[in-house]
mmCIF file of C-alpha atoms in Angstrom:
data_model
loop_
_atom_site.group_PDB
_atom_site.id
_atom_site.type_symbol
_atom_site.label_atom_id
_atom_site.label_comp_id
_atom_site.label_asym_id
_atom_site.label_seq_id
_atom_site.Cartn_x
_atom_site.Cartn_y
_atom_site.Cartn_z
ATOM 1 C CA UNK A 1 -80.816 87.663 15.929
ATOM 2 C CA UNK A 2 -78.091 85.647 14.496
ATOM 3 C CA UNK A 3 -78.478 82.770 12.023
ATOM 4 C CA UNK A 4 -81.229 83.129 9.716
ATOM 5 C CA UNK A 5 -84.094 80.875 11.237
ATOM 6 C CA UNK A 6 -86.333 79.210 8.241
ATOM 7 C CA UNK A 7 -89.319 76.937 8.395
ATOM 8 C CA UNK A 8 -91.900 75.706 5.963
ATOM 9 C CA UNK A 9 -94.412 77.694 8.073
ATOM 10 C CA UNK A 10 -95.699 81.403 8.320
ATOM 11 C CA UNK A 11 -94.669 82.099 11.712
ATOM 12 C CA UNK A 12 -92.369 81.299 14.915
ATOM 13 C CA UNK A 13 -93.330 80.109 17.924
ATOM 14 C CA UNK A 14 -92.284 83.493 20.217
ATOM 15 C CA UNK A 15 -91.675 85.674 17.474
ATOM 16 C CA UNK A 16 -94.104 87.928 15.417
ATOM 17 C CA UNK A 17 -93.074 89.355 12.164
ATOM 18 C CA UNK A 18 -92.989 93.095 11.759
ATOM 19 C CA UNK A 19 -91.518 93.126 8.518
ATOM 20 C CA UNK A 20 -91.994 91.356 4.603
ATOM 21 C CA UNK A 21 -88.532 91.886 2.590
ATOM 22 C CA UNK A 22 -89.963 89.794 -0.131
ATOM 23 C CA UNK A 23 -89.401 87.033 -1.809
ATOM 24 C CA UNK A 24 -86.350 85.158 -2.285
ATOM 25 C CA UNK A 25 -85.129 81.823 -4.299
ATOM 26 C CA UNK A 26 -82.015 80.493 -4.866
ATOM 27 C CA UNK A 27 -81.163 77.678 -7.324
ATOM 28 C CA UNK A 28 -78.439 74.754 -7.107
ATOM 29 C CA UNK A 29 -77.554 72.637 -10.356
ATOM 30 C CA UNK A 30 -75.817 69.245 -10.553
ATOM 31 C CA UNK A 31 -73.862 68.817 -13.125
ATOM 32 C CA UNK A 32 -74.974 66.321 -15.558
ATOM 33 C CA UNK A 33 -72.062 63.729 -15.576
ATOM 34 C CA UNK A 34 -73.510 62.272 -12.134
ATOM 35 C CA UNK A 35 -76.281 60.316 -14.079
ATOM 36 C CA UNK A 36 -73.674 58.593 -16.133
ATOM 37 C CA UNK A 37 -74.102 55.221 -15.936
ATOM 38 C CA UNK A 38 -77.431 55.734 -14.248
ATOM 39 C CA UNK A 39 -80.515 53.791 -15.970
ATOM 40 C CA UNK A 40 -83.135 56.232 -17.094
ATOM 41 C CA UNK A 41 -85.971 54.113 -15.732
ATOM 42 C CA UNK A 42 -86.301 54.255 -12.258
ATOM 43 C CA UNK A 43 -87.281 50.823 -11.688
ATOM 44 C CA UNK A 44 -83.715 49.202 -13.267
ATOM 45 C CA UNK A 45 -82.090 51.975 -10.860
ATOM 46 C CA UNK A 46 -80.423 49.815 -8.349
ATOM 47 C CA UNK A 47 -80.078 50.356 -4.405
ATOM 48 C CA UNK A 48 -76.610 51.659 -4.599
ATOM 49 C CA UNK A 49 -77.350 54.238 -7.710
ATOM 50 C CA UNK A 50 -80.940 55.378 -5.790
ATOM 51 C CA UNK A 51 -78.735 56.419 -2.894
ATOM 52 C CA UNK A 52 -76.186 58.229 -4.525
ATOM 53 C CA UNK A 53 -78.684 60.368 -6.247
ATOM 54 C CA UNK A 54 -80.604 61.251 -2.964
ATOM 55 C CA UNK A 55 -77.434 61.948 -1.876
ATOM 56 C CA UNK A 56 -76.702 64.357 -4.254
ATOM 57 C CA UNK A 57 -79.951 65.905 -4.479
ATOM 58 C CA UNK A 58 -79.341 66.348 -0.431
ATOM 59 C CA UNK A 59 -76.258 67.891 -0.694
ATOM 60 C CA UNK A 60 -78.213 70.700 -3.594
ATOM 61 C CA UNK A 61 -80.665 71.024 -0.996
ATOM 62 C CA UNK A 62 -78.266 72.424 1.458
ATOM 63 C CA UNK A 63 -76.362 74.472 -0.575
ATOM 64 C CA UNK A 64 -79.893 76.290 -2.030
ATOM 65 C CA UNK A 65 -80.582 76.743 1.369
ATOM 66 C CA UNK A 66 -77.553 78.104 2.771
ATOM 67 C CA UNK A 67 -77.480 80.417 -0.578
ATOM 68 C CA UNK A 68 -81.062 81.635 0.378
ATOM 69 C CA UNK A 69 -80.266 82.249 4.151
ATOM 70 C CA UNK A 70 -76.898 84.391 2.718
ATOM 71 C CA UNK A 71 -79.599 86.737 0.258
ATOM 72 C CA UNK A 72 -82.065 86.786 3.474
ATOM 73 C CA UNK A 73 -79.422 88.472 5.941
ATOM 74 C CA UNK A 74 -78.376 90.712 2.284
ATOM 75 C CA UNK A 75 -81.811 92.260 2.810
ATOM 76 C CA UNK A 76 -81.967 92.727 7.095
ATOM 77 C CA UNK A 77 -84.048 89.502 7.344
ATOM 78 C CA UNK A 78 -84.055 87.401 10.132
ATOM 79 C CA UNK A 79 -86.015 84.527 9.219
ATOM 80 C CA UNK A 80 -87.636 83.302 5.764
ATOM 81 C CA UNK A 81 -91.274 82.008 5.643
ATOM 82 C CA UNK A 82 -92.721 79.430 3.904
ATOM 83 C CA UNK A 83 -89.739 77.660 2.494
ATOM 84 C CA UNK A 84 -90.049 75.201 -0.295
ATOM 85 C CA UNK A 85 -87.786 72.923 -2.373
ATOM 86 C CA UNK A 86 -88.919 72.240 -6.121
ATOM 87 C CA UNK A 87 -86.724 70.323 -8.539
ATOM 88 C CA UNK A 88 -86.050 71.478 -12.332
ATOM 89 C CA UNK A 89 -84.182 69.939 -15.079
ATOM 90 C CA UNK A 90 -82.205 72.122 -17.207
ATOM 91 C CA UNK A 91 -81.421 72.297 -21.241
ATOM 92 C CA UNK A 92 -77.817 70.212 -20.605
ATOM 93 C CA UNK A 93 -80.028 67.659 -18.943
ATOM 94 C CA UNK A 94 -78.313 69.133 -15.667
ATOM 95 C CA UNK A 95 -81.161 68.744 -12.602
ATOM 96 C CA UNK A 96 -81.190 71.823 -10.373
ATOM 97 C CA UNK A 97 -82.586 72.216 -7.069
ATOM 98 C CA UNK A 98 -84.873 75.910 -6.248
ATOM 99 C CA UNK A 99 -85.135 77.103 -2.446
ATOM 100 C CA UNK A 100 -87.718 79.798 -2.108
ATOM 101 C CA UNK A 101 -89.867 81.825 0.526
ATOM 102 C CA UNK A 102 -90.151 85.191 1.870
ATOM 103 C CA UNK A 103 -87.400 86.916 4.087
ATOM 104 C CA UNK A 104 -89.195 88.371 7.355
ATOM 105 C CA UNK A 105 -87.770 90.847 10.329
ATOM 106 C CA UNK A 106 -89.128 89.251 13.299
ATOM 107 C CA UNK A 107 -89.450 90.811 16.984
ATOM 108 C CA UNK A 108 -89.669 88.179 20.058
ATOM 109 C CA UNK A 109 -92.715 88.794 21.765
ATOM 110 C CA UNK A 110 -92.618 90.041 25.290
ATOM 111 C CA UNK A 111 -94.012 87.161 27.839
ATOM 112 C CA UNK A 112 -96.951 88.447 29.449
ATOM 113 C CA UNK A 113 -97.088 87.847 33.334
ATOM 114 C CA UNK A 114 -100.751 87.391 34.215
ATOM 115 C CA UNK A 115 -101.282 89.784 37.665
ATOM 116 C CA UNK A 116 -104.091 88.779 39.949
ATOM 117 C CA UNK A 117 -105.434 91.409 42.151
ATOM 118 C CA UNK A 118 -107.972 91.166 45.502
ATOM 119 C CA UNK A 119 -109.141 93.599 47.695
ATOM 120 C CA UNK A 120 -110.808 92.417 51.317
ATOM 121 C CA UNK A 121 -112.881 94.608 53.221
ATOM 122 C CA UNK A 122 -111.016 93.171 56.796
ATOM 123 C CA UNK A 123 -114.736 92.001 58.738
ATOM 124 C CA UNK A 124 -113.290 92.408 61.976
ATOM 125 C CA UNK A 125 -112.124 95.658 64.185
ATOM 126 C CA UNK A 126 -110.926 97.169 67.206
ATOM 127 C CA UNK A 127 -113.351 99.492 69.428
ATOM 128 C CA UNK A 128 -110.667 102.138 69.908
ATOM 129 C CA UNK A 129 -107.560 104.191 69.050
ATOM 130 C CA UNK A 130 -105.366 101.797 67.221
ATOM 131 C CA UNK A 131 -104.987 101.749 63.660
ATOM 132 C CA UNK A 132 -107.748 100.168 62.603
ATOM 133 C CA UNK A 133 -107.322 97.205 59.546
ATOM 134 C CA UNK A 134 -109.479 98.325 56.895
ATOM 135 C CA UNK A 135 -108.187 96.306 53.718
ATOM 136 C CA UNK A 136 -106.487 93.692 52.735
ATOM 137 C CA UNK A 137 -105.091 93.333 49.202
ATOM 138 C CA UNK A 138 -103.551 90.426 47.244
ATOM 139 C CA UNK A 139 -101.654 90.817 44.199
ATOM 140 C CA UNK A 140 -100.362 87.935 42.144
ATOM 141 C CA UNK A 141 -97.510 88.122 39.837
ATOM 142 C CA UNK A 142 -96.453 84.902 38.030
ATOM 143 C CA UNK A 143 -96.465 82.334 41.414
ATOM 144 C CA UNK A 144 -95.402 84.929 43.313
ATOM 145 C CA UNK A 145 -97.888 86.416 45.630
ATOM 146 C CA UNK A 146 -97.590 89.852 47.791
ATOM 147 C CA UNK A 147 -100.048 90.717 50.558
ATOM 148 C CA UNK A 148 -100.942 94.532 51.555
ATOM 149 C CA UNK A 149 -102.792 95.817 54.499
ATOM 150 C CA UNK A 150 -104.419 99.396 54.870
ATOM 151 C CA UNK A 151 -105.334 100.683 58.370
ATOM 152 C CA UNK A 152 -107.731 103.637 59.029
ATOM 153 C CA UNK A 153 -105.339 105.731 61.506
ATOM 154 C CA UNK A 154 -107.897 108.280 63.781
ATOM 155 C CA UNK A 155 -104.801 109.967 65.617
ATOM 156 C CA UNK A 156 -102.721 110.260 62.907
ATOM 157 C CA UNK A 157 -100.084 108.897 64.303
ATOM 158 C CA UNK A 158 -96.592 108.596 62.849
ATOM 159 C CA UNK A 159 -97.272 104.413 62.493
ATOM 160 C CA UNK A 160 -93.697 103.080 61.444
ATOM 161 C CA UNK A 161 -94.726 99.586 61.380
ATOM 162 C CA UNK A 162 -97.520 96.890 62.429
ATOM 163 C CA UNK A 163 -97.159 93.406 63.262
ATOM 164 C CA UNK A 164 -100.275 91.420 62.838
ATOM 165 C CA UNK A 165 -102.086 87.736 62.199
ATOM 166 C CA UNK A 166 -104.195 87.911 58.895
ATOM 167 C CA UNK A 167 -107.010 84.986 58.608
ATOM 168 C CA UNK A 168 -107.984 84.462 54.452
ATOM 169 C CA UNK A 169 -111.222 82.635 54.743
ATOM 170 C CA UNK A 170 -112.194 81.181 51.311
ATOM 171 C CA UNK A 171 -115.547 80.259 49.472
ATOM 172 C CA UNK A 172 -115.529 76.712 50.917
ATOM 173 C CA UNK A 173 -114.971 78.186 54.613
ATOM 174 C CA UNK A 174 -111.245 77.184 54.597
ATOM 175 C CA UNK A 175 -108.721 78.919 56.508
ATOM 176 C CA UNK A 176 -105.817 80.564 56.370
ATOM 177 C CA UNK A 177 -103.853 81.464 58.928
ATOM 178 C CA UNK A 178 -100.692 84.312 58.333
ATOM 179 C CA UNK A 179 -98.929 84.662 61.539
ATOM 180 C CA UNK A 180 -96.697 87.873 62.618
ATOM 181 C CA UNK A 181 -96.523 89.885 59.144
ATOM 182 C CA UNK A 182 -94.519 92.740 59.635
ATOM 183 C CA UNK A 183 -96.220 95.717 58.095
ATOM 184 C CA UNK A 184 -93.731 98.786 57.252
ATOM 185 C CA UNK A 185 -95.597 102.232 55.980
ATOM 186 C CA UNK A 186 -93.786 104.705 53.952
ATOM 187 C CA UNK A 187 -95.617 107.743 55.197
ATOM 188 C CA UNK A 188 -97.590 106.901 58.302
ATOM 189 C CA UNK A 189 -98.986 110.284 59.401
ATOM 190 C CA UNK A 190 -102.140 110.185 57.295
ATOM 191 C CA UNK A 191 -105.590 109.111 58.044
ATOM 192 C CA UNK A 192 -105.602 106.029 55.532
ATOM 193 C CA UNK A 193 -102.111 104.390 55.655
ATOM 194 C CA UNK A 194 -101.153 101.790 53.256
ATOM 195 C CA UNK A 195 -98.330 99.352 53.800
ATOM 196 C CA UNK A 196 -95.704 98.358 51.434
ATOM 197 C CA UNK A 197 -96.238 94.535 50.015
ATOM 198 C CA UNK A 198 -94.463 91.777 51.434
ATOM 199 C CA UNK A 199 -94.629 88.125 50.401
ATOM 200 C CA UNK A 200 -97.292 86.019 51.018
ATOM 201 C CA UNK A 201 -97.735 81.944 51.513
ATOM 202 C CA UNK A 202 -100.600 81.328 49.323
ATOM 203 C CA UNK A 203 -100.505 80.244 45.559
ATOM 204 C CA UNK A 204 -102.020 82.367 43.423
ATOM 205 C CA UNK A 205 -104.243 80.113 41.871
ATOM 206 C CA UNK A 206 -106.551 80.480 45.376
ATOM 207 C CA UNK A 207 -106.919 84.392 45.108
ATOM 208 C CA UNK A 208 -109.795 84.304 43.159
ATOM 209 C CA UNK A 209 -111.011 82.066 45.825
ATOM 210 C CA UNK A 210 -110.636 84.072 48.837
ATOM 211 C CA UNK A 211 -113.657 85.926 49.887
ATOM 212 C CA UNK A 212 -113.239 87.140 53.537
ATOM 213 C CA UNK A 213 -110.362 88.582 56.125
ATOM 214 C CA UNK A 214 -109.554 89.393 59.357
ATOM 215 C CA UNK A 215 -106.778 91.082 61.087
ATOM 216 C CA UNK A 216 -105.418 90.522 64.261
ATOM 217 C CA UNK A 217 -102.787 93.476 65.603
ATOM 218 C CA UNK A 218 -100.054 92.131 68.170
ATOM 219 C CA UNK A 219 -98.031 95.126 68.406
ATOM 220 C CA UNK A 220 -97.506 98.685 66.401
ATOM 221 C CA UNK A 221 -94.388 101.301 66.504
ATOM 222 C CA UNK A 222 -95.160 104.906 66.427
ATOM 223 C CA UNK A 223 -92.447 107.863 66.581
ATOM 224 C CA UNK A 224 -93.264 107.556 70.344
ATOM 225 C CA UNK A 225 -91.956 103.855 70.681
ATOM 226 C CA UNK A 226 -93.749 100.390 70.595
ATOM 227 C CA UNK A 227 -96.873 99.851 71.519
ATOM 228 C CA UNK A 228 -98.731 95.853 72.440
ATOM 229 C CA UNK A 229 -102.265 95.443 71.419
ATOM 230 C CA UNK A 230 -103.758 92.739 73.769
ATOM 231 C CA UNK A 231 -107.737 93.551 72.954
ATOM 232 C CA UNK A 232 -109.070 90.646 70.759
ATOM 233 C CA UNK A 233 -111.036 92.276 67.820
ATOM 234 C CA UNK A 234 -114.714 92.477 67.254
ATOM 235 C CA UNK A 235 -116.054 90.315 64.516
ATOM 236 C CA UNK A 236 -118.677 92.032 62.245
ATOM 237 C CA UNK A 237 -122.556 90.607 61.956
ATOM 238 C CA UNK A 238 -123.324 91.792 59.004
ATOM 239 C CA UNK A 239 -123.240 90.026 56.069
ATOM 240 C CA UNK A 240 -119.943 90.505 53.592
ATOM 241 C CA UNK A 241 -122.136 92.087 50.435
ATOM 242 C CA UNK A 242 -124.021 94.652 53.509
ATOM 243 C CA UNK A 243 -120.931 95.811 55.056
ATOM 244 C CA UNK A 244 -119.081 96.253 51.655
ATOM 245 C CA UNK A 245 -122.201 98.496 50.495
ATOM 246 C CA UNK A 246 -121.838 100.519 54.108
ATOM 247 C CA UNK A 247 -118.410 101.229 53.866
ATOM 248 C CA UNK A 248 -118.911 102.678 50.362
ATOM 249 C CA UNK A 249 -122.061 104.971 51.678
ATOM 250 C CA UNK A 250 -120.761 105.312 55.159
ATOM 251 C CA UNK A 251 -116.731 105.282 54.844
ATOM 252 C CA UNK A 252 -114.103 102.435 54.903
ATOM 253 C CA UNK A 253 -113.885 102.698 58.862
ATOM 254 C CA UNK A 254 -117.407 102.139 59.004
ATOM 255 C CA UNK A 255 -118.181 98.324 60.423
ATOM 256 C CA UNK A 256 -121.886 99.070 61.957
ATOM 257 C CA UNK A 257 -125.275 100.689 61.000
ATOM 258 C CA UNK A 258 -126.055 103.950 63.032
ATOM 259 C CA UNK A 259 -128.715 102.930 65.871
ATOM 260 C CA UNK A 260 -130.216 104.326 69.413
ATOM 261 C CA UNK A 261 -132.214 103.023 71.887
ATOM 262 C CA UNK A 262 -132.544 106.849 73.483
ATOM 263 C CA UNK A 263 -130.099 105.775 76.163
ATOM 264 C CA UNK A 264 -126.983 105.142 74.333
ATOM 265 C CA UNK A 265 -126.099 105.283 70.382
ATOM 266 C CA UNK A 266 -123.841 103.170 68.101
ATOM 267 C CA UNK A 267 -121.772 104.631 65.315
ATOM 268 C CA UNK A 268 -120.517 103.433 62.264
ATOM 269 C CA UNK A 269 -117.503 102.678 63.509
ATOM 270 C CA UNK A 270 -118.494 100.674 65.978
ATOM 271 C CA UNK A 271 -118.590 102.623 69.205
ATOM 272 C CA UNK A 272 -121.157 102.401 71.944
ATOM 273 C CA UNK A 273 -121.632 106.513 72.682
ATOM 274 C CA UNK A 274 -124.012 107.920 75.493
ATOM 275 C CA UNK A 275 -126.602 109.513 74.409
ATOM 276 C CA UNK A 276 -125.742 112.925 75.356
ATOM 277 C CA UNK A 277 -122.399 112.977 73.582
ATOM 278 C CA UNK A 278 -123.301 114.605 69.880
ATOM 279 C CA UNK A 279 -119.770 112.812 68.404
ATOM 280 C CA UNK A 280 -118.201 109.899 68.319
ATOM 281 C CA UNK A 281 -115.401 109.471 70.961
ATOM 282 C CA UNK A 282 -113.168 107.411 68.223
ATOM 283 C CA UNK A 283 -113.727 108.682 64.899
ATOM 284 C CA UNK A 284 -115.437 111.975 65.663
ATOM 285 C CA UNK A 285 -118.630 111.647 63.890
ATOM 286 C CA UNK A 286 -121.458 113.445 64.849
ATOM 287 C CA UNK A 287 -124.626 111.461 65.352
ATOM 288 C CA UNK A 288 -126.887 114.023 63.689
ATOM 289 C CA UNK A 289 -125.079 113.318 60.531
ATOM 290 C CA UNK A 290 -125.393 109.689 60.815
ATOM 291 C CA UNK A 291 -129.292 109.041 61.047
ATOM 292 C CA UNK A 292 -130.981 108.757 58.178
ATOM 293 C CA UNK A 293 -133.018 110.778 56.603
ATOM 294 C CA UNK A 294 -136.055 108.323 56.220
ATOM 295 C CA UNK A 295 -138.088 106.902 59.572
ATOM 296 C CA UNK A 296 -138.235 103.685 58.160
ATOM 297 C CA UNK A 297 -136.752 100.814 59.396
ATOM 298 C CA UNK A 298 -136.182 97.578 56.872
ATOM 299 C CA UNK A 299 -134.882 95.502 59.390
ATOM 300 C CA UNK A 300 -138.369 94.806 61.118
ATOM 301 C CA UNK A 301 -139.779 93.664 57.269
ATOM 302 C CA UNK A 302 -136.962 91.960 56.468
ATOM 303 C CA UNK A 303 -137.375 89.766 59.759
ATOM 304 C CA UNK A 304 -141.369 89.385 58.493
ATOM 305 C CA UNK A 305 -140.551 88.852 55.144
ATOM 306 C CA UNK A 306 -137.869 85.641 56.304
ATOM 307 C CA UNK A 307 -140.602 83.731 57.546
ATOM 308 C CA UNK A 308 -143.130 83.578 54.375
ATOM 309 C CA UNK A 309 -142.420 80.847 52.197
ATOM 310 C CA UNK A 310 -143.705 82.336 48.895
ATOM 311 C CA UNK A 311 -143.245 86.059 46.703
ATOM 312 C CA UNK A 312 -146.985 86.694 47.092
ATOM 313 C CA UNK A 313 -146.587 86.394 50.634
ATOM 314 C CA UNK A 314 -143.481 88.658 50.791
ATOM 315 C CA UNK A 315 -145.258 90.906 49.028
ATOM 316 C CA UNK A 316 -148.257 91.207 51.522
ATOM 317 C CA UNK A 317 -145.749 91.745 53.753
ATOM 318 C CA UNK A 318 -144.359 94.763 51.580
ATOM 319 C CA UNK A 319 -147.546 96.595 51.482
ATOM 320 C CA UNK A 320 -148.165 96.579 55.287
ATOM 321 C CA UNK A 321 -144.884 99.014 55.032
ATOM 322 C CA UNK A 322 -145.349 100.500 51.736
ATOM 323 C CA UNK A 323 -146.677 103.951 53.413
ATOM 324 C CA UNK A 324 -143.880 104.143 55.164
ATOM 325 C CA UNK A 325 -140.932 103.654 52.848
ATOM 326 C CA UNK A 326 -139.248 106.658 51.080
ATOM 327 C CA UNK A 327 -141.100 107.557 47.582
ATOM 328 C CA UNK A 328 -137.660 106.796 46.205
ATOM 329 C CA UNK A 329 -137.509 103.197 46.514
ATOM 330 C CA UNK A 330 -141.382 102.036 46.690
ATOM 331 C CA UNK A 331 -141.482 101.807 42.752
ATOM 332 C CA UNK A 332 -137.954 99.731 42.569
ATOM 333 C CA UNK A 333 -139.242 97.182 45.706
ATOM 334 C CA UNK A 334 -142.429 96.919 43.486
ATOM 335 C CA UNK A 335 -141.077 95.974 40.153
ATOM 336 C CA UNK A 336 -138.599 93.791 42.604
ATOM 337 C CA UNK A 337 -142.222 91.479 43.608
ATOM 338 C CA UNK A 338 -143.882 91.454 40.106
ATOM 339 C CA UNK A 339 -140.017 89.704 38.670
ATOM 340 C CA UNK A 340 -140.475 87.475 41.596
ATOM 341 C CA UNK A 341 -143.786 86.629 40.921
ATOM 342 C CA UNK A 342 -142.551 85.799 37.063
ATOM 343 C CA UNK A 343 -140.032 83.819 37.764
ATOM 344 C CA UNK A 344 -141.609 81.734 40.542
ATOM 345 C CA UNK A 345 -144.407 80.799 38.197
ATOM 346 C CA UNK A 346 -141.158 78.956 35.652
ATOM 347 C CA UNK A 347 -138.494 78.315 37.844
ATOM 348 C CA UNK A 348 -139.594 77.508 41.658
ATOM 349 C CA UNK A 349 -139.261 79.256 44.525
ATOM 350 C CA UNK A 350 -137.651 82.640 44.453
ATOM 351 C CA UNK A 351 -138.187 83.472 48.288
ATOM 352 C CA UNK A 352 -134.214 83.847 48.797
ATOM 353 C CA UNK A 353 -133.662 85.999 45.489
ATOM 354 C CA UNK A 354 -136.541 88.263 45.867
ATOM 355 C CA UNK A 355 -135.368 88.854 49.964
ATOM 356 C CA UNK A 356 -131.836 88.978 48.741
ATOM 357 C CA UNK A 357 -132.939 91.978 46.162
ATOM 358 C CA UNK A 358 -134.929 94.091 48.784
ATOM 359 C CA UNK A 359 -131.725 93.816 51.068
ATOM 360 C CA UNK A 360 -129.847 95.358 48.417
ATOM 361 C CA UNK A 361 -132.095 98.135 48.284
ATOM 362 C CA UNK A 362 -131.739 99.215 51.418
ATOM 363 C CA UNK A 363 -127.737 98.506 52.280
ATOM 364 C CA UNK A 364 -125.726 101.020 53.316
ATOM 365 C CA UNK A 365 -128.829 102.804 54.550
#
């Protein structure tokens, strides 16, 4: 590491010690002539004869030092700890000067880069076969942040590349608009294709921040040449929390709940079917595997329950479709009123929470 490094101290700023040599001291006398003609009292010492002491007791100070730094590199040391000066006066009325502390090995700490990581379900999509933006992730290293897309790829196409708009929305419904990103794939071929990161215009203080995305395709290259995407896409209704929770039950293409008026039927990926066809024409899904295996349908309560102002109303409203809810979640939406009715009694109105809670109950479903 080079010179010895000493301080009065324990430890270095960017250093941590991995090693105790032990301790050291090394003494420096002055010879005793140099108080000749020096008072003994301290008060009759003049100006003149009080510097040329501290002078000389400087000049012991240094060489004790430099003789402790020579027995600190003796033993491997790089440093010595908790150095000290004391002053002693010998039997030949000489005055020496003792340099002590402990010789240390130190190791400079590796700087830790904080990384920042965000993954975006994309809330928007396109209604057929084009790879579809699924995710959006932000890493950030240092200031430096990289943006990654993922696109669900139904043909399994050889995608080379994807040039696209992303929007970063964040929790005080700011925007941010990323215009022609060049997406480049390493193997393209698969269903779920991941691109490699690229930089991204946003400091990485504000990742934490961002809460929504939306991707916006211009053009994609396939081993069978370049292809335009003109189609605008199709913003999601559901809430952010609901779609995340249907895309973990339902896959990460998935962008809709399963529904049918008898006529026609919508899949999870978004695709108005007729009702004859028993898969989807985009992502192949068959609709028998879709519906759900209980009759009930929250949505209808849910609307009720948003128009009551109070938990004991919501909960009236709960029991007019109690029969009719799976066994599995009757006991869970029950203990969900009785905490509402707690709460309310101590803290106010719980209307939102308590709705908020039986949404949750039922996402993905």
């Amino acid at each position: 590491m080079g010179d010895i490094m000493l301080t009065s101290g324990f430890n270095f700023e960017g250093y941590e010690i991995v090693e105790y040599l032990g301790f050291l001291n090394a003494q420096t006398a002055l010879a005793s002539n140099i108080f000749k003609g020096i008072a003994s009292g301290v008060t009759e010492m003049s100006d003149a004869e009080s510097e040329k002491l501290t002078g000389k007791l400087e000049q012991a100070n240094e060489l004790a030092m430099e003789k402790l730094k020579k027995m600190a590199a003796k033993r491997g040391a790089d440093a010595v700890i908790g150095l000290q000066f004391n002053y002693t006066q010998f039997a030949n009325n000489s005055v020496g000067t003792v340099a002590s502390g402990t010789a240390v090995k130190l190791k400079r700490k590796e700087e830790t880069v904080k990384t920042i990581t965000k993954e975006l379900y994309v809330s928007n999509y396109y209604n057929r076969l084009v790879p579809r933006p699924v995710k959006v992730t932000l890493t950030g290293v240092g200031n430096e942040v990289k943006i990654s897309t993922s696109f669900f790829n139904y043909n399994m196409d050889d995608i080379k590349a994807v040039r696209a708009d992303v929007e970063l929305t964040n929790l005080y419904e700011e925007k941010l608009l990323l215009k022609n990103l060049d997406f480049v794939f390493e193997r393209g071929n698969v269903t779920l294709i991941t691109a490699n990161d690229i930089d991204c215009k946003l400091p990485a203080k504000d990742i934490l921040l961002i809460k929504d995305s939306k991707v916006t395709i211009s053009k994609y290259v396939t081993s069978r040449g370049v292809f335009a995407c003109n189609d605008l896409p199709i913003n999601v209704t559901m809430p952010l929390h609901r779609l995340a929770a249907l895309k973990e039950n339902r896959g990460i293409d998935a962008v809709e709940k399963y529904r049918t008026d008898g006529m026609i039927w919508t899949c999870n990926c978004g695709y108005v079917n007729e009702a004859g066809s028993e898969e989807c024409m985009v992502c192949a899904r068959k609709q028998e595997d879709m519906k759900s295996t209980s009759k009930f349908n929250p949505d209808e309560m849910l609307a009720k329950m948003q128009t009551k102002e109070y938990v004991i109303e919501i909960k009236d409203v709960l029991m007019e479709y109690i029969k009719d809810i799976d066994n599995q979640y009757r006991m869970e939406l029950l203990e969900i009123m009785e905490s509402g009715l707690q709460y309310e009694k101590t803290r106010g109105n719980m209307k939102d929470t308590v709705i908020e809670k039986v949404e949750k109950v039922f996402e993905g479903q």
